[in-house]
Amino acid sequence: MGWDKWDLANFTDENSHLKAYIQKTSGIWVPPIVRLGKWPNIENKLLDCVLFPIPEEWQKSLPVKNDPFILASENGENLLADIGWQAKKDVEGVLDDFVKLADSNDDEILEFTSKWGPLWLCVKHRECIWAPLPSSIKVGYDGHIDYCLWFPAEPLSFYRFYAKKVKAILDAAALLVEGKPVPPSLWKAIGWCENESEWDISIQRFFLISTVNGWLEATGTTLWLEWGNENYPTLHIDTGWGCFSRVWVELAQCLSSAKQLCVCDLCHQPYIRKDRKPQKGRKNYCPTCRSKNAKQRVYAQKRSVK
């Protein structure tokens, strides 16, 4: 399966790309250089990894804790910026690039990390993303802070494993959209038991979205307001820290055919837009206001002011 089925399931845009329209991301930071190398796992076995440069302060105590002050710098924006990391401005299309890693070679993974930076997967907790943000701090049962941990070396197998998982979710969702059961091989790739394919379609749909929802919770995705020179503040989906957080938010948008979180220009209420992305500079209206002839009402209001 793949793009043809995803097109039919309406998971892609007009250019057949797995592309969502999310206006804000807390931090996708790209290092000045990445390289392939070896790094020991907990059993002291050397693994093929992508190696990332880190500040000298971080090197003193590995693995790195997600202390909310871990990025604090006296010289610049943060410690990563001090050693040449750059905040990525153009952040659309990470899902499209990520699913291609399912059958990638080492150099293709290196190219991905050069463009998108680390996955920032926590090595301590299951299905967890390391993030130096106050909202990501966990408290253990004993009342003490349960820090997430990250090594500046991410196994190549991680990239292939999770790319295959995301690709399997898309393939499974395309089948479930048509009311067809998901085969055992896909359930195994997603992380469920192979016999899940024996359940009713509605139950299989629940299993699938549970996987996506679990990762959405791990990303720390939030709604965020910004207010510039406009009359009203703009509502954003903030995808959290790193490219892997954004992968799951883009995936959720693709599966739901939700093109963008918008604010209606008439009633000023937020809504999920499921058709085309609003054209820049043009008014957009929620389904309720559209049904009430919003354009004509706005035109009438303008005429009454003159």
Tab-separated table of C-alpha atoms in Angstrom, residues 32-281:
chain	number	residue	atom	x	y	z
A	32	PRO	CA	25.127	22.482	12.262
A	33	ILE	CA	26.401	18.983	11.488
A	34	VAL	CA	25.297	15.381	12.019
A	35	ARG	CA	27.323	12.231	11.479
A	36	LEU	CA	27.006	8.478	11.653
A	37	GLY	CA	28.790	6.610	14.410
A	38	LYS	CA	28.614	3.958	17.116
A	39	TRP	CA	27.056	4.353	20.566
A	40	PRO	CA	26.652	1.731	23.326
A	41	ASN	CA	23.205	0.659	24.511
A	42	ILE	CA	22.382	-0.396	28.093
A	43	GLU	CA	23.928	-3.811	27.379
A	44	ASN	CA	27.105	-2.059	26.179
A	45	LYS	CA	26.493	-3.265	22.624
A	46	LEU	CA	27.558	-0.738	19.999
A	47	LEU	CA	24.688	0.446	17.790
A	48	ASP	CA	24.718	2.355	14.500
A	49	CYS	CA	23.497	5.841	15.393
A	50	VAL	CA	23.120	9.417	14.251
A	51	LEU	CA	25.391	11.522	16.478
A	52	PHE	CA	24.466	15.097	17.377
A	53	PRO	CA	26.713	17.876	18.718
A	54	ILE	CA	25.690	19.084	22.179
A	55	PRO	CA	26.784	21.923	24.483
A	56	GLU	CA	29.759	21.287	26.754
A	57	GLU	CA	27.482	21.698	29.777
A	58	TRP	CA	25.375	18.739	28.611
A	59	GLN	CA	28.399	16.510	28.040
A	60	LYS	CA	29.235	16.617	31.752
A	61	SER	CA	26.154	14.632	32.757
A	62	LEU	CA	24.806	12.170	30.210
A	63	PRO	CA	22.057	11.242	29.607
A	64	VAL	CA	20.625	14.763	29.457
A	65	LYS	CA	17.729	15.563	31.804
A	66	ASN	CA	14.804	17.649	30.554
A	67	ASP	CA	15.353	20.289	33.201
A	68	PRO	CA	13.363	23.399	32.126
A	69	PHE	CA	16.566	25.456	32.534
A	70	ILE	CA	18.731	23.037	30.541
A	71	LEU	CA	18.774	25.409	27.556
A	72	ALA	CA	19.505	28.570	29.556
A	73	SER	CA	22.384	30.577	28.125
A	74	GLU	CA	24.136	33.724	29.303
A	75	ASN	CA	25.415	34.485	25.809
A	76	GLY	CA	22.485	34.053	23.449
A	77	GLU	CA	19.044	32.595	22.813
A	78	ASN	CA	19.910	29.167	24.236
A	79	LEU	CA	22.802	26.721	24.564
A	80	LEU	CA	21.947	24.962	21.303
A	81	ALA	CA	22.044	28.250	19.403
A	82	ASP	CA	25.396	29.016	21.046
A	83	ILE	CA	26.998	26.030	19.271
A	84	GLY	CA	25.383	26.597	15.885
A	85	TRP	CA	21.982	24.898	16.069
A	86	GLN	CA	19.296	26.835	14.188
A	87	ALA	CA	15.548	27.060	14.710
A	88	LYS	CA	13.849	25.694	11.597
A	89	LYS	CA	11.498	28.209	10.007
A	90	ASP	CA	9.937	26.156	7.206
A	91	VAL	CA	8.415	23.251	9.122
A	92	GLU	CA	5.777	21.924	6.710
A	93	GLY	CA	6.136	18.454	5.245
A	94	VAL	CA	7.922	16.503	7.982
A	95	LEU	CA	5.370	13.661	7.838
A	96	ASP	CA	5.905	13.334	4.100
A	97	ASP	CA	9.661	13.014	4.634
A	98	PHE	CA	9.397	10.769	7.685
A	99	VAL	CA	7.320	7.936	6.182
A	100	LYS	CA	9.918	7.582	3.428
A	101	LEU	CA	12.412	6.414	6.074
A	102	ALA	CA	10.571	3.095	6.454
A	103	ASP	CA	12.828	1.512	3.824
A	104	SER	CA	15.681	4.004	3.932
A	105	ASN	CA	19.436	3.514	3.918
A	106	ASP	CA	21.790	5.097	6.453
A	107	ASP	CA	22.578	8.140	4.304
A	108	GLU	CA	18.881	8.924	3.811
A	109	ILE	CA	18.354	8.940	7.585
A	110	LEU	CA	21.374	11.215	7.935
A	111	GLU	CA	19.860	13.540	5.320
A	112	PHE	CA	16.567	13.595	7.248
A	113	THR	CA	18.274	14.549	10.515
A	114	SER	CA	20.289	17.244	8.729
A	115	LYS	CA	16.985	18.760	7.635
A	116	TRP	CA	14.768	18.078	10.670
A	117	GLY	CA	17.052	17.466	13.644
A	118	PRO	CA	16.699	14.694	16.272
A	119	LEU	CA	13.585	12.727	17.190
A	120	TRP	CA	14.318	13.568	20.854
A	121	LEU	CA	12.923	10.225	22.027
A	122	CYS	CA	13.137	9.754	25.785
A	123	VAL	CA	15.210	6.680	26.710
A	124	LYS	CA	13.618	6.349	30.149
A	125	HIS	CA	9.864	6.305	29.537
A	126	ARG	CA	7.824	4.361	27.009
A	127	GLU	CA	6.305	6.377	24.145
A	128	CYS	CA	7.719	9.630	25.441
A	129	ILE	CA	9.395	12.623	23.815
A	130	TRP	CA	12.165	14.486	25.638
A	131	ALA	CA	11.455	18.216	25.783
A	132	PRO	CA	13.118	21.022	27.787
A	133	LEU	CA	9.757	22.615	28.555
A	134	PRO	CA	8.039	23.110	31.943
A	135	SER	CA	4.920	21.367	30.612
A	136	SER	CA	6.908	18.158	30.005
A	137	ILE	CA	8.035	17.733	33.620
A	138	LYS	CA	6.677	14.558	35.232
A	139	VAL	CA	6.233	13.856	38.948
A	140	GLY	CA	6.813	10.307	40.176
A	141	TYR	CA	4.779	8.352	42.705
A	142	ASP	CA	7.232	9.383	45.412
A	143	GLY	CA	6.591	13.072	44.745
A	144	HIS	CA	10.004	13.683	43.170
A	145	ILE	CA	10.554	14.928	39.625
A	146	ASP	CA	10.774	12.043	37.163
A	147	TYR	CA	13.027	13.530	34.497
A	148	CYS	CA	13.011	12.393	30.886
A	149	LEU	CA	16.446	11.383	29.578
A	150	TRP	CA	18.046	11.775	26.141
A	151	PHE	CA	21.349	10.726	24.584
A	152	PRO	CA	22.888	12.733	21.705
A	153	ALA	CA	22.997	9.483	19.724
A	154	GLU	CA	19.829	8.079	18.164
A	155	PRO	CA	19.913	4.540	16.723
A	156	LEU	CA	19.183	4.298	13.006
A	157	SER	CA	16.824	1.460	13.857
A	158	PHE	CA	14.616	3.933	15.759
A	159	TYR	CA	13.998	5.960	12.606
A	160	ARG	CA	13.102	2.923	10.510
A	161	PHE	CA	10.977	1.375	13.265
A	162	TYR	CA	8.835	4.458	13.864
A	163	ALA	CA	8.607	5.328	10.165
A	164	LYS	CA	7.240	1.822	9.543
A	165	LYS	CA	4.790	2.305	12.409
A	166	VAL	CA	3.495	5.622	11.019
A	167	LYS	CA	3.291	4.176	7.493
A	168	ALA	CA	1.374	1.163	8.849
A	169	ILE	CA	-1.066	3.493	10.617
A	170	LEU	CA	-1.750	5.298	7.333
A	171	ASP	CA	-2.190	1.997	5.475
A	172	ALA	CA	-4.501	0.669	8.196
A	173	ALA	CA	-6.552	3.855	8.273
A	174	ALA	CA	-6.983	3.753	4.484
A	175	LEU	CA	-8.492	0.263	4.822
A	176	LEU	CA	-10.723	1.223	7.753
A	177	VAL	CA	-12.054	4.242	5.840
A	178	GLU	CA	-13.365	1.722	3.285
A	179	GLY	CA	-14.760	-0.501	6.038
A	180	LYS	CA	-12.150	-3.203	5.434
A	181	PRO	CA	-10.322	-5.069	8.237
A	182	VAL	CA	-6.648	-4.407	8.910
A	183	PRO	CA	-4.424	-7.444	8.156
A	184	PRO	CA	-2.353	-8.988	10.989
A	185	SER	CA	0.950	-7.767	9.507
A	186	LEU	CA	-0.132	-4.130	9.815
A	187	TRP	CA	-1.376	-4.547	13.391
A	188	LYS	CA	1.999	-6.037	14.283
A	189	ALA	CA	3.823	-3.068	12.729
A	190	ILE	CA	1.574	-0.643	14.619
A	191	GLY	CA	2.319	-2.388	17.908
A	192	TRP	CA	-0.864	-4.369	18.531
A	193	CYS	CA	-1.498	-8.120	18.525
A	194	GLU	CA	-1.918	-9.690	15.101
A	195	ASN	CA	-5.346	-11.111	15.963
A	196	GLU	CA	-6.804	-7.589	16.293
A	197	SER	CA	-7.875	-8.058	12.655
A	198	GLU	CA	-10.577	-10.454	13.898
A	199	TRP	CA	-12.444	-7.694	15.724
A	200	ASP	CA	-15.344	-5.645	14.359
A	201	ILE	CA	-14.367	-2.654	12.205
A	202	SER	CA	-15.533	-0.172	14.863
A	203	ILE	CA	-13.250	-1.819	17.437
A	204	GLN	CA	-10.315	-1.789	15.018
A	205	ARG	CA	-10.873	1.912	14.418
A	206	PHE	CA	-10.775	2.473	18.182
A	207	PHE	CA	-7.485	0.556	18.480
A	208	LEU	CA	-5.947	2.629	15.702
A	209	ILE	CA	-6.888	6.050	17.036
A	210	SER	CA	-5.822	4.976	20.527
A	211	THR	CA	-2.289	4.610	19.200
A	212	VAL	CA	-2.332	8.058	17.612
A	213	ASN	CA	-3.977	9.659	20.652
A	214	GLY	CA	-1.356	8.134	22.939
A	215	TRP	CA	1.420	9.784	20.992
A	216	LEU	CA	-0.473	13.073	20.714
A	217	GLU	CA	-0.610	13.133	24.500
A	218	ALA	CA	3.136	12.488	24.638
A	219	THR	CA	3.925	15.384	22.287
A	220	GLY	CA	2.654	18.072	24.636
A	221	THR	CA	0.557	19.580	21.849
A	222	THR	CA	-1.397	22.630	23.007
A	223	LEU	CA	-3.570	25.427	21.672
A	224	TRP	CA	-1.758	28.759	21.673
A	225	LEU	CA	-2.823	32.371	21.171
A	226	GLU	CA	-0.734	35.078	19.532
A	227	TRP	CA	-1.790	38.685	19.116
A	228	GLY	CA	0.013	40.971	16.721
A	229	ASN	CA	-1.442	43.906	14.788
A	230	GLU	CA	-4.705	42.136	13.973
A	231	ASN	CA	-7.994	43.053	15.651
A	232	TYR	CA	-8.265	39.578	17.122
A	233	PRO	CA	-5.616	37.153	18.379
A	234	THR	CA	-4.724	34.158	16.221
A	235	LEU	CA	-5.294	30.638	17.519
A	236	HIS	CA	-2.561	28.108	16.733
A	237	ILE	CA	-1.857	24.448	17.313
A	238	ASP	CA	1.539	24.360	19.019
A	239	THR	CA	3.073	20.980	18.189
A	240	GLY	CA	5.643	20.999	20.955
A	241	TRP	CA	9.354	20.167	20.839
A	242	GLY	CA	11.096	18.552	17.902
A	243	CYS	CA	10.112	17.063	14.560
A	244	PHE	CA	8.700	13.793	15.923
A	245	SER	CA	6.047	15.682	17.891
A	246	ARG	CA	4.999	17.383	14.700
A	247	VAL	CA	4.876	14.055	12.826
A	248	TRP	CA	2.032	12.871	15.064
A	249	VAL	CA	0.080	16.122	14.816
A	250	GLU	CA	0.377	16.115	11.018
A	251	LEU	CA	-0.647	12.448	11.003
A	252	ALA	CA	-3.746	13.228	13.083
A	253	GLN	CA	-4.678	16.038	10.703
A	254	CYS	CA	-4.224	13.803	7.654
A	255	LEU	CA	-6.336	10.999	9.117
A	256	SER	CA	-9.159	13.384	10.039
A	257	SER	CA	-8.903	15.421	6.804
A	258	ALA	CA	-8.603	18.483	9.034
A	259	LYS	CA	-6.690	20.960	6.923
A	260	GLN	CA	-6.268	23.714	9.492
A	261	LEU	CA	-7.418	25.144	12.800
A	262	CYS	CA	-9.039	28.460	11.843
A	263	VAL	CA	-10.952	31.303	13.426
A	264	CYS	CA	-14.136	32.411	11.677
A	265	ASP	CA	-13.954	36.002	10.414
A	266	LEU	CA	-17.601	36.607	11.299
A	267	CYS	CA	-18.365	34.910	14.637
A	268	HIS	CA	-14.672	34.760	15.673
A	269	GLN	CA	-15.053	31.190	16.951
A	270	PRO	CA	-12.344	28.557	16.299
A	271	TYR	CA	-13.225	25.683	13.976
A	272	ILE	CA	-11.512	22.818	12.150
A	273	ARG	CA	-11.438	23.452	8.414
A	274	LYS	CA	-11.814	20.240	6.403
A	275	ASP	CA	-11.799	21.583	2.865
A	276	ARG	CA	-9.040	23.573	1.177
A	277	LYS	CA	-6.587	25.677	3.125
A	278	PRO	CA	-7.864	29.314	3.283
A	279	GLN	CA	-6.230	31.543	0.702
A	280	LYS	CA	-3.939	34.166	2.177
A	281	GLY	CA	-5.632	37.543	2.539
